[in-house]
CSV table of C-alpha atoms in Angstrom, one decimal:
chain,number,residue,atom,x,y,z
A,1,MET,CA,-13.3,3.8,20.5
A,2,THR,CA,-14.0,7.4,21.4
A,3,ILE,CA,-11.4,10.2,21.2
A,4,LYS,CA,-11.5,12.6,24.1
A,5,PHE,CA,-10.4,16.2,24.1
A,6,THR,CA,-10.1,19.1,26.5
A,7,ASN,CA,-8.9,22.6,26.2
A,8,ASN,CA,-5.5,23.9,27.5
A,9,ALA,CA,-4.5,20.6,29.2
A,10,SER,CA,-1.0,21.2,30.4
A,11,THR,CA,0.9,19.7,33.4
A,12,THR,CA,4.3,18.2,34.2
A,13,LEU,CA,5.7,14.8,34.8
A,14,SER,CA,5.7,14.1,38.6
A,15,ALA,CA,8.8,11.8,38.3
A,16,GLY,CA,11.4,10.9,35.7
A,17,ILE,CA,10.5,8.1,33.2
A,18,ASN,CA,12.6,5.8,31.0
A,19,ASP,CA,11.8,4.9,27.5
A,20,SER,CA,9.8,1.8,28.3
A,21,VAL,CA,7.5,2.7,31.2
A,22,THR,CA,3.8,2.7,30.4
A,23,SER,CA,2.3,3.9,33.7
A,24,ILE,CA,3.3,7.6,34.0
A,25,GLY,CA,2.7,10.0,36.9
A,26,VAL,CA,1.8,13.6,36.2
A,27,ALA,CA,1.5,16.5,38.6
A,28,ASP,CA,-2.2,17.1,37.8
A,29,GLY,CA,-4.1,14.4,36.0
A,30,SER,CA,-7.4,16.3,36.3
A,31,VAL,CA,-6.4,18.6,33.4
A,32,PHE,CA,-6.9,15.7,31.0
A,33,PRO,CA,-10.2,14.2,29.9
A,34,THR,CA,-11.9,11.5,31.9
A,35,LEU,CA,-11.5,8.2,29.9
A,36,GLY,CA,-14.0,5.4,30.0
A,37,THR,CA,-13.5,1.9,28.6
A,38,GLY,CA,-12.3,2.2,25.0
A,39,ASP,CA,-11.7,6.0,25.2
A,40,ILE,CA,-8.3,7.5,24.2
A,41,THR,CA,-6.5,10.8,24.0
A,42,TYR,CA,-3.1,11.8,22.9
A,43,VAL,CA,-0.5,13.6,25.1
A,44,THR,CA,2.8,15.0,24.1
A,45,PHE,CA,5.8,14.9,26.5
A,46,ASP,CA,8.3,17.8,25.9
A,47,ASP,CA,11.6,18.5,27.5
A,48,ASP,CA,12.3,21.6,25.3
A,49,THR,CA,14.6,19.5,23.1
A,50,ASN,CA,12.7,16.3,22.4
A,51,THR,CA,9.1,15.4,22.1
A,52,GLU,CA,7.2,12.1,22.3
A,53,VAL,CA,3.5,11.6,21.5
A,54,VAL,CA,1.8,8.9,23.5
A,55,LYS,CA,-1.7,7.4,23.3
A,56,VAL,CA,-3.4,7.6,26.7
A,57,THR,CA,-5.7,4.6,27.2
A,58,ALA,CA,-6.6,5.2,30.8
A,59,ARG,CA,-6.3,7.8,33.5
A,60,SER,CA,-6.6,7.1,37.2
A,61,GLY,CA,-6.0,10.2,39.3
A,62,ASN,CA,-2.6,11.5,38.4
A,63,THR,CA,-1.5,8.3,36.6
A,64,LEU,CA,-1.7,7.9,32.8
A,65,THR,CA,-1.6,4.5,31.1
A,66,VAL,CA,0.0,5.0,27.7
A,67,VAL,CA,1.2,3.4,24.5
A,68,ARG,CA,4.5,4.9,23.8
A,69,ALA,CA,6.1,6.3,20.6
A,70,GLN,CA,3.0,7.3,18.6
A,71,ASP,CA,2.7,9.5,15.5
A,72,GLY,CA,6.2,8.9,14.2
A,73,THR,CA,7.9,9.8,17.5
A,74,SER,CA,10.4,7.6,19.4
A,75,ALA,CA,10.1,6.5,23.1
A,76,ARG,CA,12.4,8.6,25.1
A,77,SER,CA,13.4,9.2,28.7
A,78,PHE,CA,12.0,12.4,30.4
A,79,SER,CA,12.7,14.1,33.7
A,80,SER,CA,10.4,15.2,36.5
A,81,GLY,CA,9.0,18.6,35.6
A,82,ASP,CA,9.0,18.0,31.8
A,83,LYS,CA,5.8,19.1,30.1
A,84,ALA,CA,2.9,16.7,29.5
A,85,GLU,CA,0.3,18.4,27.3
A,86,LEU,CA,-2.7,17.6,25.1
A,87,ARG,CA,-1.8,19.1,21.8
A,88,ILE,CA,-3.2,18.9,18.3
A,89,THR,CA,-1.2,16.1,16.6
A,90,ALA,CA,-1.6,14.3,13.3
A,91,ALA,CA,-2.5,11.1,15.1
A,92,LEU,CA,-5.3,12.9,16.9
A,93,VAL,CA,-6.7,14.5,13.7
A,94,ASN,CA,-6.4,11.2,11.8
A,95,GLU,CA,-8.3,9.3,14.5
A,96,VAL,CA,-11.1,11.9,14.3
A,97,ILE,CA,-11.3,11.6,10.5
A,98,SER,CA,-11.3,7.8,10.7
A,99,ASP,CA,-14.1,7.9,13.3
A,100,ALA,CA,-16.1,10.3,11.2
A,101,ASP,CA,-15.7,8.2,8.1
A,102,SER,CA,-16.8,5.1,10.0
A,103,THR,CA,-19.9,6.9,11.4
A,104,ALA,CA,-20.9,8.2,8.0
A,105,THR,CA,-20.6,4.8,6.4
A,106,SER,CA,-22.6,3.2,9.2
A,107,LEU,CA,-25.3,5.9,8.8
A,108,ALA,CA,-25.4,5.5,5.0
A,109,LEU,CA,-25.8,1.7,5.4
A,110,ALA,CA,-28.6,2.1,8.0
A,111,LEU,CA,-30.5,4.6,5.8
A,112,GLY,CA,-30.1,2.4,2.7
């Protein structure tokens, strides 16, 4: 699994969503990283009152495939026009640390 990043990724939801939908339309999907098989990124939905962190497992055009309620957040309903942004989150940082630890261990084993 590879974690993908991009700078200043910010768009809005193109339609309202309930708390269980996992295929989510955004106004401009191109602001988010291109994801290959096994790649992920984290996106935060924000309506200025509530936030939800989701794990994005695929992006096709302006549609994100997500795992809801990540990083201690709850799945919520959001409205068209609410923010969808790639932000620094604890889940994102923890994934990077985990990947770095795994890579270091693999390298140490390979080098003996």
